[in-house]
Short mmCIF file of C-alpha atoms and ligand atoms in Angstrom, two decimals:
data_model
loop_
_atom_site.label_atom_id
_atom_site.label_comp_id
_atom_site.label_asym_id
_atom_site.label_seq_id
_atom_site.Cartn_x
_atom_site.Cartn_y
_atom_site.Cartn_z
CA UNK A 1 0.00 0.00 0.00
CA UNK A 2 1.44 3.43 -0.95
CA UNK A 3 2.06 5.73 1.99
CA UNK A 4 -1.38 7.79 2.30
CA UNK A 5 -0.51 11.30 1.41
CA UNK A 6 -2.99 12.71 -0.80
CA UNK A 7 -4.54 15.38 -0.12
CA UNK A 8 -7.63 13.84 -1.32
CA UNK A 9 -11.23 12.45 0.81
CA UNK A 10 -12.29 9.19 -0.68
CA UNK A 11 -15.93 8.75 0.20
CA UNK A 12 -17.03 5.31 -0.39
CA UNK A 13 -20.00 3.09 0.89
CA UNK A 14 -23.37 2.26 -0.61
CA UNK A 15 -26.11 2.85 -2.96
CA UNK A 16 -28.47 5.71 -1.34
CA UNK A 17 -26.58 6.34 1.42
CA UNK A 18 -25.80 10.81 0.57
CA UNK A 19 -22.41 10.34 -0.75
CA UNK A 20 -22.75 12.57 -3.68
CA UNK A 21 -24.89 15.52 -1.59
CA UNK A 22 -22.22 15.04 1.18
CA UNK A 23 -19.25 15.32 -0.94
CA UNK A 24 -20.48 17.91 -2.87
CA UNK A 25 -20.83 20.33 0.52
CA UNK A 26 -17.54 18.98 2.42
CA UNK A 27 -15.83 20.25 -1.23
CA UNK A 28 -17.57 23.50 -1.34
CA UNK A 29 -16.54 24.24 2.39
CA UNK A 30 -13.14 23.34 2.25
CA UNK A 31 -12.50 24.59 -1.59
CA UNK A 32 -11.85 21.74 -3.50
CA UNK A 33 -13.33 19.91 -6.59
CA UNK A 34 -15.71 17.02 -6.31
CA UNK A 35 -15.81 13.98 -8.66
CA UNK A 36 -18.84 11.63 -8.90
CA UNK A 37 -16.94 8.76 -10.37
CA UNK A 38 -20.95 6.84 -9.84
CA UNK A 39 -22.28 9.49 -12.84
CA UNK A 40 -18.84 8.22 -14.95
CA UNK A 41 -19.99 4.68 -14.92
CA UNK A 42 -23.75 5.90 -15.61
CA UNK A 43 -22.61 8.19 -18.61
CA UNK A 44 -20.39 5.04 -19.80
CA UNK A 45 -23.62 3.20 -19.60
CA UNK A 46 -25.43 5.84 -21.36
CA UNK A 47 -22.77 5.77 -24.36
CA UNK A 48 -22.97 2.13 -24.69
CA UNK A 49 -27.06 1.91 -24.89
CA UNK A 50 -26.66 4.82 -27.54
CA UNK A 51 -24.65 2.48 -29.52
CA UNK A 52 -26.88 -0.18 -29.16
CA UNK A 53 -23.85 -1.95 -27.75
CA UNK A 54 -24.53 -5.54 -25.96
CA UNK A 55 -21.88 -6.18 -23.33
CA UNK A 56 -21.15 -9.51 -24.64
CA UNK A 57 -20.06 -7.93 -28.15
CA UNK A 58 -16.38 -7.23 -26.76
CA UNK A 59 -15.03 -5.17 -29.66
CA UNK A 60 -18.30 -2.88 -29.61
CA UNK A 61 -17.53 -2.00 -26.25
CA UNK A 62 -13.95 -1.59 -27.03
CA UNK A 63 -15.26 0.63 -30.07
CA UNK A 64 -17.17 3.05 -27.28
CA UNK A 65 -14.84 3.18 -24.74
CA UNK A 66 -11.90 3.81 -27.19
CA UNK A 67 -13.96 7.40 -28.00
CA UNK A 68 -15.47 7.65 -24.69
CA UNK A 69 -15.23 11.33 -23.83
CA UNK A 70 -16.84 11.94 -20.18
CA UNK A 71 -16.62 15.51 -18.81
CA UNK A 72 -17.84 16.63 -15.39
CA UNK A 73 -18.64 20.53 -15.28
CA UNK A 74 -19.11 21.39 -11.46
CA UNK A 75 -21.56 19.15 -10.38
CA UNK A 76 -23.04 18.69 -14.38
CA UNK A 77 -21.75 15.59 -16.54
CA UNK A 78 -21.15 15.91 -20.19
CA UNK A 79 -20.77 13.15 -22.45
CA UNK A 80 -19.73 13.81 -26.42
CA UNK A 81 -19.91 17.45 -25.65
CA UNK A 82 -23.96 17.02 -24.58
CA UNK A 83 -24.96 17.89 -20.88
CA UNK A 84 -26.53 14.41 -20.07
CA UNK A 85 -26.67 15.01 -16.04
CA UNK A 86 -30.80 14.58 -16.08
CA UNK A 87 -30.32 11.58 -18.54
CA UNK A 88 -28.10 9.53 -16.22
CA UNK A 89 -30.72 9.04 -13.31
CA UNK A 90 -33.43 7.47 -15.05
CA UNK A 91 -34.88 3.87 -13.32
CA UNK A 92 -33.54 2.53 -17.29
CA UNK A 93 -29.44 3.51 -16.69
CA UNK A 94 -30.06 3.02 -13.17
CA UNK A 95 -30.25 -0.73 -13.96
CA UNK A 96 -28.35 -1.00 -17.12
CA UNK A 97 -25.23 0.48 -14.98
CA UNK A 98 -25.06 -2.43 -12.25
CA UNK A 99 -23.63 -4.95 -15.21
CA UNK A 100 -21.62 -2.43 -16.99
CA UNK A 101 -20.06 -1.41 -13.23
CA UNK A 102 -19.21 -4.76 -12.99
CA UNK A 103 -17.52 -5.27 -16.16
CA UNK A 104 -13.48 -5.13 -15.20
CA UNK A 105 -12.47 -3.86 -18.27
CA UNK A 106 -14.65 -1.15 -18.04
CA UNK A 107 -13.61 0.04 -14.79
CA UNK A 108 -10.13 -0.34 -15.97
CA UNK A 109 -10.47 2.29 -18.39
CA UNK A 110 -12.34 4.41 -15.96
CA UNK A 111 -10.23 4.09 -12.70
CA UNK A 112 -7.57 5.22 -15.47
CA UNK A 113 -9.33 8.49 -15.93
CA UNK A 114 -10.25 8.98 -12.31
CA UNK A 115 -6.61 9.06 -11.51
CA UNK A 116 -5.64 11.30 -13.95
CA UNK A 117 -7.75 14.04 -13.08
CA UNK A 118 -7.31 13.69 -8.65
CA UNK A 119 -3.79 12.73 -9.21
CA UNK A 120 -2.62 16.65 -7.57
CA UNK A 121 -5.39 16.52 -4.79
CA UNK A 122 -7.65 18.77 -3.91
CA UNK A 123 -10.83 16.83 -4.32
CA UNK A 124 -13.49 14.83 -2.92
CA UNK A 125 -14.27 12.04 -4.95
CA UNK A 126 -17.02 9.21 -4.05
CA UNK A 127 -17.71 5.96 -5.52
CA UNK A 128 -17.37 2.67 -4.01
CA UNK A 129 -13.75 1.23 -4.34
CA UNK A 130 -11.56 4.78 -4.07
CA UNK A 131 -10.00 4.36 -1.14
CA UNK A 132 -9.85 0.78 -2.37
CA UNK A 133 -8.51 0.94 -5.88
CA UNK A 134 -8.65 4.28 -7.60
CA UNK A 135 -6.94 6.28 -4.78
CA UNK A 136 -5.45 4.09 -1.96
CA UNK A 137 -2.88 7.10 -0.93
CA UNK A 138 -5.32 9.34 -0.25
CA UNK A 139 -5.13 11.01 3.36
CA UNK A 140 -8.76 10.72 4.39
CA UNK A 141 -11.04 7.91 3.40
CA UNK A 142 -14.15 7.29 4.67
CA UNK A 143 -16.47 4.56 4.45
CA UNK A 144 -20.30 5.88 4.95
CA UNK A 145 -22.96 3.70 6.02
CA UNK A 146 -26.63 3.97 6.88
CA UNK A 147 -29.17 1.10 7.60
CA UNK A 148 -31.18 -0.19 4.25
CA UNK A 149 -34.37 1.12 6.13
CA UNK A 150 -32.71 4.54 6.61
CA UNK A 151 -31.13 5.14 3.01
CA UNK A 152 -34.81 4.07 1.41
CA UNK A 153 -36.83 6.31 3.43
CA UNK A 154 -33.93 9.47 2.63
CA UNK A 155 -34.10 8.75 -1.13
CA UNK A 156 -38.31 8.01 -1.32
CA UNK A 157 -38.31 11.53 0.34
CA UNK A 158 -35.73 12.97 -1.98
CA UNK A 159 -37.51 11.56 -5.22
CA UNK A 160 -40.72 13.20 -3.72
CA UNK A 161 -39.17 16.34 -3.45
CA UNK A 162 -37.99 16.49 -7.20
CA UNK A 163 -41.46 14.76 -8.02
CA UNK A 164 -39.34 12.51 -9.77
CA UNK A 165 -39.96 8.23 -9.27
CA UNK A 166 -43.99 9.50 -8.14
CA UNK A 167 -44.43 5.80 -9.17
CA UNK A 168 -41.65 4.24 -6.63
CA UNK A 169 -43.33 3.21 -3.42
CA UNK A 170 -41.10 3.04 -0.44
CA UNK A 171 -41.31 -0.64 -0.86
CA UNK A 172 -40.04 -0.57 -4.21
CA UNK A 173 -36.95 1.91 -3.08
CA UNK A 174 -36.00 -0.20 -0.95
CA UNK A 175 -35.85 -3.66 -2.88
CA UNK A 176 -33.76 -1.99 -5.49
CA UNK A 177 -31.00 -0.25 -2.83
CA UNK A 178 -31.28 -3.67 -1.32
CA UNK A 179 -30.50 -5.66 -5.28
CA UNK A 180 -28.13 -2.70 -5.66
CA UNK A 181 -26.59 -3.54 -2.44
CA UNK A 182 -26.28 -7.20 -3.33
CA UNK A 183 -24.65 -6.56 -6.98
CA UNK A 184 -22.02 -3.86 -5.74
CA UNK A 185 -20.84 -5.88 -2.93
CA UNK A 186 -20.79 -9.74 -4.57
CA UNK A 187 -19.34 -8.65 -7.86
CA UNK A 188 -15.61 -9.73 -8.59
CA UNK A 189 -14.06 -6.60 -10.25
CA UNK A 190 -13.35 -4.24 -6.94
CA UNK A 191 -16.32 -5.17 -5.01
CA UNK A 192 -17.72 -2.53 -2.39
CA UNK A 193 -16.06 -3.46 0.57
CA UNK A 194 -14.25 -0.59 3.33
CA UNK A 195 -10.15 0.00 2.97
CA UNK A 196 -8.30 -0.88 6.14
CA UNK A 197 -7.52 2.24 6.86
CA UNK A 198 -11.20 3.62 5.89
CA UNK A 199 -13.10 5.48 8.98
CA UNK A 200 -16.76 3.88 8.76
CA UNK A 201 -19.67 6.28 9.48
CA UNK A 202 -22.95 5.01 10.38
CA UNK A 203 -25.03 7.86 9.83
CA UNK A 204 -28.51 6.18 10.26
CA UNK A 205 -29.10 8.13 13.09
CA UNK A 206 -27.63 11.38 11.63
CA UNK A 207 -28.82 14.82 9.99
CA UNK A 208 -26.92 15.58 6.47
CA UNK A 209 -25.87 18.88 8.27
CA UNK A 210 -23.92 16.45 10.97
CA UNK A 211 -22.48 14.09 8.62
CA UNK A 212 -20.93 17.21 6.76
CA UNK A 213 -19.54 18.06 10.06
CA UNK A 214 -18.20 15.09 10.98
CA UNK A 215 -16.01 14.55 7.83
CA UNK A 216 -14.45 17.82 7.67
CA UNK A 217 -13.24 17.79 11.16
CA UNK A 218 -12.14 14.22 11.09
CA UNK A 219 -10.27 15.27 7.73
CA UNK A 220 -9.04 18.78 9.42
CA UNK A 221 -7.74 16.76 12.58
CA UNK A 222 -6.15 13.95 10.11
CA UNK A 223 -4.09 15.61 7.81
O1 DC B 308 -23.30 6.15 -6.99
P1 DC B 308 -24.15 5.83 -8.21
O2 DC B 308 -25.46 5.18 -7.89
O3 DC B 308 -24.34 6.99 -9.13
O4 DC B 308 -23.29 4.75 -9.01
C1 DC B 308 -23.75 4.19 -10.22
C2 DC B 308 -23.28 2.75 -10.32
O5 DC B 308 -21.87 2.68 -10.51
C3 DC B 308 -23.61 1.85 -9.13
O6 DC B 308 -24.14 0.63 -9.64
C4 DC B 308 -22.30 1.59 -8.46
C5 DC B 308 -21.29 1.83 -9.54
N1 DC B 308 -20.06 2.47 -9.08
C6 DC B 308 -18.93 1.70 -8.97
O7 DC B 308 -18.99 0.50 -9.20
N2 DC B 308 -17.75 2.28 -8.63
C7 DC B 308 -17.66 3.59 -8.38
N3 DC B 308 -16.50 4.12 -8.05
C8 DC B 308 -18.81 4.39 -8.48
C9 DC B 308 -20.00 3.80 -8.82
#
């Protein structure tokens, strides 16, 4: 393992449990960028279901990754040049991006990019293996929890809000973080599992506003 000297918060942990909103604040109040390697894997799915690609068809995905161009714009994700943040959260990508976050070669070309843009520092980046894989010298990794019942309740209330998913019942949210759950953490290529060295958060019990907190004083008294 590399000596941890980053300057860099890897924020792992699972499907619905804030990471993005929570990354995106801890880099706004301590002036750094933020990278959502989860809406990299989404766009890559999106590129590959414009192409009509089938994962099985190894040289078609080749094809698409070889020209993949993925840009993140603040806290908007571009793909080819098009803004496709809005795209990249529909229930059809949603599921289309479990098998294509499994696929190793895939995340080979991605954890690639990833490290090319944090390789100075400076940024907050959350996914699942980046204090695993992508960035195992960074100085602060954390590994944020929250029950299943918790993280389906925060996103049915979140999908309310947007009056997005007005068809999801709570009981649906939760069978799909649950599948999600199953498929991150079972797959073979860097499965969702905490670093050694990772801090785990359980923040069931905790307000957004706390969890915020928490982070940037753990990372202010850790580096
Ligand atoms: O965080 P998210 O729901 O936007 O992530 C989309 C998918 O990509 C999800 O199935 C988990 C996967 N993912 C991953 O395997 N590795 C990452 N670093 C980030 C996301």
């Amino acid at each position: 393992m590399p000596f941890a000297s980053l300057p860099l918060i890897a924020l792992d942990g699972p499907s619905g449990v804030g990471k993005s909103t929570t990354a995106k604040q801890i880099a706004r109040e301590l002036g750094w960028a933020y990278l959502d390697t989860g809406a990299m894997y989404r766009a890559t799915a999106l590129a590959l279901l414009q192409a009509k690609t089938d994962l099985d068809d190894r040289p078609a995905v080749e094809k698409v990754l070889a020209s993949l161009r993925i840009d993140q714009q603040g806290t908007r994700t571009i793909l080819y040049g098009a803004d496709v943040s809005e795209q990249i959260r529909t229930p059809e990508i949603t599921r289309f991006v479990t098998p294509v976050s499994a696929d190793a070669r895939i995340r080979e070309v991605l954890v690639d990019q990833q490290r090319v843009i944090g390789k100075r520092g400076n940024w907050v980046v959350d996914g699942r293996d980046i204090g695993t894989v992508v960035f195992p010298n960074a100085c602060c990794k954390i590994f944020l929890t929250a029950s299943p019942e918790a993280r389906a309740k925060r996103r049915f209330l979140e999908q309310q809000a947007k009056g997005i998913g007005a068809a999801m019942t709570l009981e649906e949210v939760m069978a799909d973080i649950l599948r999600r759950d199953q498929a991150d953490s079972t797959r073979a290529a860097s499965p969702l599992r905490k670093a050694e060295d990772a801090v785990e958060l359980d923040s069931s019990a905790m307000s957004f506003e706390e969890v915020v907190a928490w982070i940037v004083r753990h990372h202010r008294q850790h580096s």
